[in-house]
Coordinates of C-alpha atoms and ligand atoms in Angstrom, one line a residue:
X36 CA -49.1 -10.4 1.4
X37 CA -45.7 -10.7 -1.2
X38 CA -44.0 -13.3 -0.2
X39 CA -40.4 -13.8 -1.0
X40 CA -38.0 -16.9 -1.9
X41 CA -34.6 -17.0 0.1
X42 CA -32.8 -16.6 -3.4
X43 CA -28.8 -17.7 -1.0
X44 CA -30.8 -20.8 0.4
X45 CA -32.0 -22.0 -3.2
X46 CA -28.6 -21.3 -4.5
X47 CA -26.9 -22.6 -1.4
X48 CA -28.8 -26.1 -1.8
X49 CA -28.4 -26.4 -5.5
X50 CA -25.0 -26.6 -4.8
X51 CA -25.0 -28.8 -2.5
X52 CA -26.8 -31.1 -4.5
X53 CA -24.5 -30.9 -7.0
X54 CA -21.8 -32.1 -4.6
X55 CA -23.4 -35.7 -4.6
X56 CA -22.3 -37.9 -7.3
X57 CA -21.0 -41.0 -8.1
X58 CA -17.8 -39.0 -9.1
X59 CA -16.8 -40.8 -12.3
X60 CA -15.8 -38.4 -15.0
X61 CA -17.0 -35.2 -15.8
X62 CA -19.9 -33.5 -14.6
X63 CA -22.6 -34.9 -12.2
X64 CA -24.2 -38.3 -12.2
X65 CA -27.0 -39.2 -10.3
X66 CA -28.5 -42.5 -11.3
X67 CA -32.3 -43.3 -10.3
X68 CA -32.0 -45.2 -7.5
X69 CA -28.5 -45.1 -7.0
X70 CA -26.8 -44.5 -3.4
X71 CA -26.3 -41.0 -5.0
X72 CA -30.1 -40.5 -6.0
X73 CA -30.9 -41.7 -2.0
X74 CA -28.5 -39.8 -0.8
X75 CA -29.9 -36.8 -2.2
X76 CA -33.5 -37.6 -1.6
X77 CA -32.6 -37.7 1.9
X78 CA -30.8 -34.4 1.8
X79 CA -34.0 -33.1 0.6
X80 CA -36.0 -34.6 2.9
X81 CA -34.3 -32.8 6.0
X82 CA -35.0 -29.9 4.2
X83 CA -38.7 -30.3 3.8
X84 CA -38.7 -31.5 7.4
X85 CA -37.3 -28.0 8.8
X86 CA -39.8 -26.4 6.8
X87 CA -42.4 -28.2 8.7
X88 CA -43.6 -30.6 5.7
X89 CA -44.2 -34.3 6.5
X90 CA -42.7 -36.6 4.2
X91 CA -43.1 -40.1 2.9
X92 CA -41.7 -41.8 0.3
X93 CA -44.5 -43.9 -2.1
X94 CA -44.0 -47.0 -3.4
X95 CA -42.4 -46.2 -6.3
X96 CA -39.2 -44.2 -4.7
X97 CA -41.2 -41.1 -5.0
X98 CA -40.2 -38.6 -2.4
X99 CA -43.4 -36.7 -1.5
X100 CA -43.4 -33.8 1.2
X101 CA -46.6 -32.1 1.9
X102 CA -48.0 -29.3 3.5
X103 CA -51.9 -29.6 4.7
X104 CA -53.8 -27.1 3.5
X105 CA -57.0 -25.5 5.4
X106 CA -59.9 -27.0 3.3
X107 CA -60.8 -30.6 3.8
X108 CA -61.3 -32.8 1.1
X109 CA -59.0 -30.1 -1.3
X110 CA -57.0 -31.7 -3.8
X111 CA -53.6 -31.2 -3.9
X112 CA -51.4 -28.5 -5.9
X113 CA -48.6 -30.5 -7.0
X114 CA -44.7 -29.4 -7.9
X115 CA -41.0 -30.3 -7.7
X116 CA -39.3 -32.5 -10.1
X117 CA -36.7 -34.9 -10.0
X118 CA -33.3 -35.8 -8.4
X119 CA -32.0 -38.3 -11.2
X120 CA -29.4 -37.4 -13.6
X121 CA -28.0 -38.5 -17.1
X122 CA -24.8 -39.5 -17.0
X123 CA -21.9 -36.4 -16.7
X124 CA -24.8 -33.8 -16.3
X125 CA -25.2 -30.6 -15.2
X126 CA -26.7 -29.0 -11.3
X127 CA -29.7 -27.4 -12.4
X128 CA -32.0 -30.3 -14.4
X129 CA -34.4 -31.6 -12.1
X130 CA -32.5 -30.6 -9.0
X131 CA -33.8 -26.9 -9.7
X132 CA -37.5 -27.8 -9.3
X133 CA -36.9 -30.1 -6.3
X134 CA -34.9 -27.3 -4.5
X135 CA -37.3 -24.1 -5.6
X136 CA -40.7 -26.3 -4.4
X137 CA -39.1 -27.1 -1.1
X138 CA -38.4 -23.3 -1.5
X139 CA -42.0 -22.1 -1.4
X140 CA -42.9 -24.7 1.6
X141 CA -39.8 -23.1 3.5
X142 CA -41.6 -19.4 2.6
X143 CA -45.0 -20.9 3.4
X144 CA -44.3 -22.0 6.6
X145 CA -41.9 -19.2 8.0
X146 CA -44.9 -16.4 7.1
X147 CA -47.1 -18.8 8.6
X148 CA -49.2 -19.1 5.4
X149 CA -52.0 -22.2 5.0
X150 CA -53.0 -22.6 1.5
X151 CA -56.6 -23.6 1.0
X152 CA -54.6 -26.4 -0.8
X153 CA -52.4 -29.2 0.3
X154 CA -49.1 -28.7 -1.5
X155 CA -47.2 -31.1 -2.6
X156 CA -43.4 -31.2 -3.0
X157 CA -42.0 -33.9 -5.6
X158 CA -39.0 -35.5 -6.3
X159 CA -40.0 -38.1 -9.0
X160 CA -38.1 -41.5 -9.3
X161 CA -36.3 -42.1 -12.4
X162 CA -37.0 -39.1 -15.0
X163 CA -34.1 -39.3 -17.2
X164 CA -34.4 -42.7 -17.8
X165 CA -30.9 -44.0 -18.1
X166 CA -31.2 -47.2 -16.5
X167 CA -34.9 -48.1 -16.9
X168 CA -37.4 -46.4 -19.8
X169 CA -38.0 -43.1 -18.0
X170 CA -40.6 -41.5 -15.8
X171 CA -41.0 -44.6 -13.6
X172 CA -42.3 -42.3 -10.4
X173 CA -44.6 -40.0 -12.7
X174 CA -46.3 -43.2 -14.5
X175 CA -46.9 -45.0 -11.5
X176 CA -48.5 -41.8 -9.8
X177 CA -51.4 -41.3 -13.1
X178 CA -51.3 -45.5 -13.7
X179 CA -49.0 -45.7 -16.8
X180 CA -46.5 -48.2 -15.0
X181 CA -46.1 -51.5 -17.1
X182 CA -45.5 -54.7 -14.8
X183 CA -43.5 -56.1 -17.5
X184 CA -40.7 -53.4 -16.9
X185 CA -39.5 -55.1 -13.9
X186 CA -38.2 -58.4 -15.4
X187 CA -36.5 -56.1 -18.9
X188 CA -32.5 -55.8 -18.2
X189 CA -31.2 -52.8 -18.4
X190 CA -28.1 -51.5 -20.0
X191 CA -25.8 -52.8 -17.4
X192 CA -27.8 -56.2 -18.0
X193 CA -29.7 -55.7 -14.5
X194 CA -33.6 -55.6 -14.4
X195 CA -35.5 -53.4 -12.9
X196 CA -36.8 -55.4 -9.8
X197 CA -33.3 -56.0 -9.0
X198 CA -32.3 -52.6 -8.7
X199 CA -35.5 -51.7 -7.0
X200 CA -34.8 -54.6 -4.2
X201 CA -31.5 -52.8 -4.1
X202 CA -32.9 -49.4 -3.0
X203 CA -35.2 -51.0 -0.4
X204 CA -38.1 -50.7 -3.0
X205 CA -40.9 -53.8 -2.7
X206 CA -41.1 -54.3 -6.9
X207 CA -44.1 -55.8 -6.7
X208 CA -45.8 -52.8 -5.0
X209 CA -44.6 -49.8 -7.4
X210 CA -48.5 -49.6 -9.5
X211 CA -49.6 -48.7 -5.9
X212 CA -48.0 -45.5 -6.2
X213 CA -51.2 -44.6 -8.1
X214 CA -53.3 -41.6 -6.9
X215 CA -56.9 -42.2 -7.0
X216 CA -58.2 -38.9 -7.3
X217 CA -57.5 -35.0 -9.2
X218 CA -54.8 -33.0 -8.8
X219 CA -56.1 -29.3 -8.5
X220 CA -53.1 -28.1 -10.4
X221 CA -49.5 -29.2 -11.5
X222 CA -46.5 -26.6 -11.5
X223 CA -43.2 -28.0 -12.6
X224 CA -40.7 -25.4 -12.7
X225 CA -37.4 -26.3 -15.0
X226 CA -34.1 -24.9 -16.7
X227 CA -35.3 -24.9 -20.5
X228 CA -32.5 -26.9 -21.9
X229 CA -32.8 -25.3 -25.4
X230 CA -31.6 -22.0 -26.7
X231 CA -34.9 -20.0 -26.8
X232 CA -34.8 -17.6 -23.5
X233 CA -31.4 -17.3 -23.6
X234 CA -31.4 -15.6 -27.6
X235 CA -34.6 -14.0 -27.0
X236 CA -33.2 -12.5 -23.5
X237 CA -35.7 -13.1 -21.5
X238 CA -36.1 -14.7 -18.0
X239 CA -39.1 -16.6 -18.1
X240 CA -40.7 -19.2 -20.4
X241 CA -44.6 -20.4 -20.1
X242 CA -44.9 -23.7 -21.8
X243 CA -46.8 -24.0 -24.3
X244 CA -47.1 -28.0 -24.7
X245 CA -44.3 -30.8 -23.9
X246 CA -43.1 -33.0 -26.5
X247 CA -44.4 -36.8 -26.9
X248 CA -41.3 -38.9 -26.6
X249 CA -40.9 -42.3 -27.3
X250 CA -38.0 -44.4 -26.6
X251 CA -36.8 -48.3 -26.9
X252 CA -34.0 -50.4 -28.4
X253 CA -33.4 -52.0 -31.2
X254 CA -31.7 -55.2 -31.1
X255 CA -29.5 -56.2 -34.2
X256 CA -28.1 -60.1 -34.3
X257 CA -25.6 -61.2 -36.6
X258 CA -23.0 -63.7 -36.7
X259 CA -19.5 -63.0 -34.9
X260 CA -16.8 -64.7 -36.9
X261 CA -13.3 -64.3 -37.4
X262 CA -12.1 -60.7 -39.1
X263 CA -9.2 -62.2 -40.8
X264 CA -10.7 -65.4 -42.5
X265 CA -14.3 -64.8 -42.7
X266 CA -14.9 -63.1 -46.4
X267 CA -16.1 -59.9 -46.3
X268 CA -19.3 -60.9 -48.8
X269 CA -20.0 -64.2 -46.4
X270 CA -20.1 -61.9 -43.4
X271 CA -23.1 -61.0 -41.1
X272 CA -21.6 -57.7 -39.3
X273 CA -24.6 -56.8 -37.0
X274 CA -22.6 -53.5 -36.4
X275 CA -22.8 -52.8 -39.6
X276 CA -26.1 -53.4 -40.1
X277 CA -26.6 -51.3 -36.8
X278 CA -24.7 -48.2 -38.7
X279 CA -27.5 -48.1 -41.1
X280 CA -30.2 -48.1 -38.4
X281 CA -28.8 -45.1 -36.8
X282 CA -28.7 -43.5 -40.0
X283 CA -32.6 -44.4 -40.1
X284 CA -33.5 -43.3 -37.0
X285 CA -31.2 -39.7 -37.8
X286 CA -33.4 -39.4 -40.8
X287 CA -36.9 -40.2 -39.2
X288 CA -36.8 -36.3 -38.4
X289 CA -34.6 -34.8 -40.8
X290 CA -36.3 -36.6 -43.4
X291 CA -39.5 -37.9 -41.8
X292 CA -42.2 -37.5 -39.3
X293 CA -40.2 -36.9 -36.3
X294 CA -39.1 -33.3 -34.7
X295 CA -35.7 -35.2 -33.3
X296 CA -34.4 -38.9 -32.9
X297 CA -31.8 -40.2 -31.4
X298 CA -29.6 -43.1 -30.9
X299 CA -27.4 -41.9 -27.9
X300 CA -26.5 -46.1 -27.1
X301 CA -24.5 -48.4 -29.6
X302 CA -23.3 -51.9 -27.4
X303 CA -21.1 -53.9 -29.7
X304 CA -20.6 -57.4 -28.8
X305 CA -18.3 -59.4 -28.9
X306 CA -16.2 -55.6 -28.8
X307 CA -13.1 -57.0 -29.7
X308 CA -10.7 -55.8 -32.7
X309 CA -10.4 -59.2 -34.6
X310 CA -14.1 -60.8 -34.4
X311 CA -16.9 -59.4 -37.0
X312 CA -19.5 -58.4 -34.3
X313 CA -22.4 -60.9 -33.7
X314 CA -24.7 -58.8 -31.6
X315 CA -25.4 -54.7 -31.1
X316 CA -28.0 -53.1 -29.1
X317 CA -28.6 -49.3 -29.8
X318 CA -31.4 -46.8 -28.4
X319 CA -33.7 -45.1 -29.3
X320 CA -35.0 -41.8 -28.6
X321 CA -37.9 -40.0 -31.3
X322 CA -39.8 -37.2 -30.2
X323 CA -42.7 -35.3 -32.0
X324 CA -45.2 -32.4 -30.6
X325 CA -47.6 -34.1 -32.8
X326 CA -48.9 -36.9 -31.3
X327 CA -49.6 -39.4 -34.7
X328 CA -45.9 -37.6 -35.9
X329 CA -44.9 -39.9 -33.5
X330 CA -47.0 -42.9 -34.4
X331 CA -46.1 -42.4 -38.0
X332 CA -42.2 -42.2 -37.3
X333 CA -42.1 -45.4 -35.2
X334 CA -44.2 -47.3 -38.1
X335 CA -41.8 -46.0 -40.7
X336 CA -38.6 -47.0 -38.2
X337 CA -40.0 -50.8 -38.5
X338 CA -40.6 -51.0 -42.5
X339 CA -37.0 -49.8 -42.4
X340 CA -35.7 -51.7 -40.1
X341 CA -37.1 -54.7 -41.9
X342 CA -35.9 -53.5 -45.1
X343 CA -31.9 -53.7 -43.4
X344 CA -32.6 -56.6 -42.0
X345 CA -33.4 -58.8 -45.3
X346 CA -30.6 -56.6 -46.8
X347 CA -27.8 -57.7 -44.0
X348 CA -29.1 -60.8 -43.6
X349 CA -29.3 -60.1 -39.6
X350 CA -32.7 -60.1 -36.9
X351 CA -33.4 -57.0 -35.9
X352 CA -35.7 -56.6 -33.0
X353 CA -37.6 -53.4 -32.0
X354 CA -38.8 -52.8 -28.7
X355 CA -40.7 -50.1 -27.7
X356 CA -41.3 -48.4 -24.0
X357 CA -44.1 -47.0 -22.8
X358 CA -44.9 -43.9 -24.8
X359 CA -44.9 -40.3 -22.8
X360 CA -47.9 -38.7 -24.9
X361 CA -47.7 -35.2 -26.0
X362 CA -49.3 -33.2 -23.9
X363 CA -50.5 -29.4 -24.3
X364 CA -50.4 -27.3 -20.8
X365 CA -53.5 -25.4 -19.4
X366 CA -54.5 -22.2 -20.4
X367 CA -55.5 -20.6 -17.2
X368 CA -52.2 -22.2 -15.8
X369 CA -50.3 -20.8 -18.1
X370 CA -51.9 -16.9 -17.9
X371 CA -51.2 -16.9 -14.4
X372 CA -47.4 -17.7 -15.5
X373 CA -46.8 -15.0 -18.0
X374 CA -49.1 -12.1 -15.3
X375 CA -46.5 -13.5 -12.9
X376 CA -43.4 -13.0 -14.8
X377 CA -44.8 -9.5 -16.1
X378 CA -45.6 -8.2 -12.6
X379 CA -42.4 -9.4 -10.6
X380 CA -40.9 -7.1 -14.5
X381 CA -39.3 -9.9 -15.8
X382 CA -39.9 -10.7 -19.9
X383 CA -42.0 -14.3 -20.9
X384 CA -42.2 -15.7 -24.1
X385 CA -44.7 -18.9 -24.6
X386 CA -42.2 -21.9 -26.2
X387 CA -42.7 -25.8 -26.1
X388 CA -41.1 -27.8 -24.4
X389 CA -38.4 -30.5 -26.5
X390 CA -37.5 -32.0 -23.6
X391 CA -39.7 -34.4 -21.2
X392 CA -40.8 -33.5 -18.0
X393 CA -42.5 -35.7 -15.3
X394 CA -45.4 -33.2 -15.5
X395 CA -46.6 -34.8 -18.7
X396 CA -47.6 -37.5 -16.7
X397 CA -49.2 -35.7 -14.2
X398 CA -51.7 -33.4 -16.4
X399 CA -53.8 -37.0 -16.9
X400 CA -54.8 -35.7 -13.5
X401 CA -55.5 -32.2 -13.5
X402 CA -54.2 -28.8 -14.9
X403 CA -50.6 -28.8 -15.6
X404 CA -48.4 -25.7 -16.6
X405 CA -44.5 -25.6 -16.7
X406 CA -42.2 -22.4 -15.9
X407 CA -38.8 -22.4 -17.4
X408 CA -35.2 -20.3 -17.0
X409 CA -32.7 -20.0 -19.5
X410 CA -30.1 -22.2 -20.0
X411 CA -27.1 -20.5 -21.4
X412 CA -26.1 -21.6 -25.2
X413 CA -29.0 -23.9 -24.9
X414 CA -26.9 -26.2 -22.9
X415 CA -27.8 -29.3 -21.0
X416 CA -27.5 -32.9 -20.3
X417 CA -23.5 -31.6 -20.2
X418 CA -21.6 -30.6 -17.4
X419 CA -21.3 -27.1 -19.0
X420 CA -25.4 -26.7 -18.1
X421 CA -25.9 -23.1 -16.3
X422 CA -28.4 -20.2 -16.2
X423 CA -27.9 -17.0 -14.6
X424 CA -28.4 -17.0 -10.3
X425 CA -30.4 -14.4 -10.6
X426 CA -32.6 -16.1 -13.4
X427 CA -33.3 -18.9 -11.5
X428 CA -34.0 -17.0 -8.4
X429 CA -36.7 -15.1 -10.1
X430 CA -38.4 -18.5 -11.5
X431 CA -38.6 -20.0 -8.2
X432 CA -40.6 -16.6 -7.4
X433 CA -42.7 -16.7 -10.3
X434 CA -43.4 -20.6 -9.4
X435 CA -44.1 -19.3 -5.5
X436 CA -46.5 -16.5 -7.0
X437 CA -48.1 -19.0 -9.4
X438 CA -48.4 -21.9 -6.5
X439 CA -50.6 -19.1 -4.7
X440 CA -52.7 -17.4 -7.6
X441 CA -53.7 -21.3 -8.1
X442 CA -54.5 -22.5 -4.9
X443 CA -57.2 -19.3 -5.0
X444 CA -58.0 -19.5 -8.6
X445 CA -58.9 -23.2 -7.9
X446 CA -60.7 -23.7 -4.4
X447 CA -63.9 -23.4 -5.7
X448 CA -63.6 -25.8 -8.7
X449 CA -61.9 -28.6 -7.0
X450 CA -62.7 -31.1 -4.3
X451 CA -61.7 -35.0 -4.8
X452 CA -58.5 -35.7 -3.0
X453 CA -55.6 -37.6 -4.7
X454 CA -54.4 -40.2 -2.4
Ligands
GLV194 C1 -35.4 -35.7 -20.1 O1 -34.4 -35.1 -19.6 C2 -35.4 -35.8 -21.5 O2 -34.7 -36.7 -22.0 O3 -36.1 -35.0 -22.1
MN195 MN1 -35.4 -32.8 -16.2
MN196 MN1 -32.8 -34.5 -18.2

């Protein structure tokens, strides 16, 4: 039987998740756990409800709407995405996964379809990783939460726990998130982000692997002083020791192991005209396909960072989240994307992914694939971020068609169900 998305409804409730953010400046902002972030899980929730899904949300913030499927014991196909946004960002990242995998249960259950699969709808707590290192919901699902996370402050000097307790989320209880068993496959469908699809003209993009991404922040203490007395050779400006650590992180990939590195953070204290700044926190953001690239780069950042240190007589401290491990996406998975795309007619090119996804996570329990759209000009993580309707309408089809040629391809292969 074809099945076909409701192409108005997924546009329709895109955009009205775009209508909830906090509303400061441009573009949208959606921070994890924020009223904003509940207020849109809730949204989605009615929506999974009407399409007959039963929801719950884990103890991590996850928001997790299933539909059973007809063999017992089957382990779940997994999909969606997440709800959280950078700061000033655009409608489509994350939102766009949540919306298309509440999509197919809508199609599901109005043909009256039972996969031999549970499916499962996600909308993962904390992706972007704004306010807390990222991918809180995905780690806790595969066992990569750290307990220590809860007690580190974040940038607005507020730990973890405390903004957990805030959103009616029990801290202590987020490593029970963990599923105990497989998934039979994971299907994350997302706006690319890059430029690839959109030069190449072409609608649909089968992942090839996602990038390893480490992040953390570097910690520089100086001396504050007075600007006007304080000699310029018996100073200890920690901001400008901090200039040359973003100029070493810059260089880790345009000069080192890294494929890109970041610092997208710089907090000057005290941050006043007239003192010499005592104390500067930046982050940090390196990413490498190749998983000992990314080893190498972080080594390499602390010799440096040691080597400015003695030079600008400050303390520099590094700390270091949780790394996301690059991961390569299945093969099979992958086919059935690009048969997909070429039967509905619509062009696939295989790409990487530079950007993290919570799916990384998730292929530490089964197969994992990723679809992806264009994004016009490459653009996201800006208000500007946008791909064609009828682009995204025709992944959220492909991602349907795959969900079904995967529930088949793997009944026979897979049994133990993830809690
Ligand atoms: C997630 O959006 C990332 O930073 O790659
Ligand atoms: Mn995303
Ligand atoms: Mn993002």
């Amino acid at each position: 039987m074809t099945l076909l998305v409701d192409g108005a409804r997924l546009l329709d409730r895109i955009d009205q998740l775009g209508s909830i953010s906090s509303g400061t400046g441009g573009g949208i902002t959606r921070l994890a756990w924020s009223p904003e972030d509940l207020r849109a899980r809730s949204l989605v929730g009615t929506w999974a409800a009407a399409a007959g899904a039963s929801l719950r949300v884990d103890p991590a913030g996850n928001l997790i709407a299933e539909r059973p499927g007809s063999r017992a014991g089957a382990a779940p196909v997994v999909t969606g995405s997440h709800l959280d946004t950078v700061i000033g960002a655009g409608p489509l990242d994350g939102a766009y996964g949540v919306v298309a995998g509440i999509e197919v249960l809508a199609c599901l259950a109005e043909q009256g379809l039972v996969l031999d699969h549970p499916l499962r709808v996600m909308a993962f707590s904390n992706e972007e990783g704004v306010v807390a290192p990222p991918f809180t919901g995905s780690r806790a699902i595969s066992g990569g939460f750290v307990e220590s996370e809860l007690s580190t402050p974040g940038p607005d000097g507020r730990t973890l726990a405390s903004r957990l307790l805030d959103a009616g989320i029990d801290p202590t209880a987020v490593s029970r998130a963990r599923w105990s068993g497989s998934v039979a496959a994971t299907i994350e469908l997302h706006i690319e982000q890059g430029p690839v699809l959109d030069r190449a003209g072409v609608g649909i993009g089968a992942v090839t692997g996602i990038t390893g991404q480490r992040r953390g922040s570097v910690r520089v203490t100086g001396q504050a002083n007075h600007a006007g007395t304080t000699p310029m050779a018996a100073r200890r400006d920690a901001l400008v020791a901090a200039a040359r650590v973003v100029l070493s992180v810059h260089d880790l990939a345009t000069a080192g192991p890294a494929d890109v590195a970041t610092v997208g953070r710089l907090d000057t204290k005290p941050g006043v005209p007239n003192v010499v700044p005592g104390d500067v926190v930046l982050s940090v953001d390196i990413r490498a396909l190749a998983e000992a690239s990314g080893d190498s780069a972080i080594e390499r950042l602390r010799t440096q960072l040691a080597e400015i240190a003695r030079e600008t007589e400050t303390t520099i401290e590094l700390d270091v989240s949780p790394p996301t491990r690059a991961v390569l996406t299945d093969p099979d998975l992958r086919s059935m994307v690009i048969e997909s795309a070429e039967r509905r007619g619509l062009g696939c090119i295989e790409l990487p992914s530079g950007a993290g996804h919570d799916a990384s996570h998730l292929a530490s329990l089964g197969p994992m694939a990723m679809i992806f759209v264009p994004s016009i000009a490459g653009i996201s993580h800006n208000a500007a971020e946008t791909t064609p309707p009828e682009d995204l309408v025709a992944g959220a089809q492909v991602l349907l068609d795959v969900i079904r040629r995967a529930d088949n391809t793997r009944a026979d292969r897979t049994s133990k169900q993830a809690r």
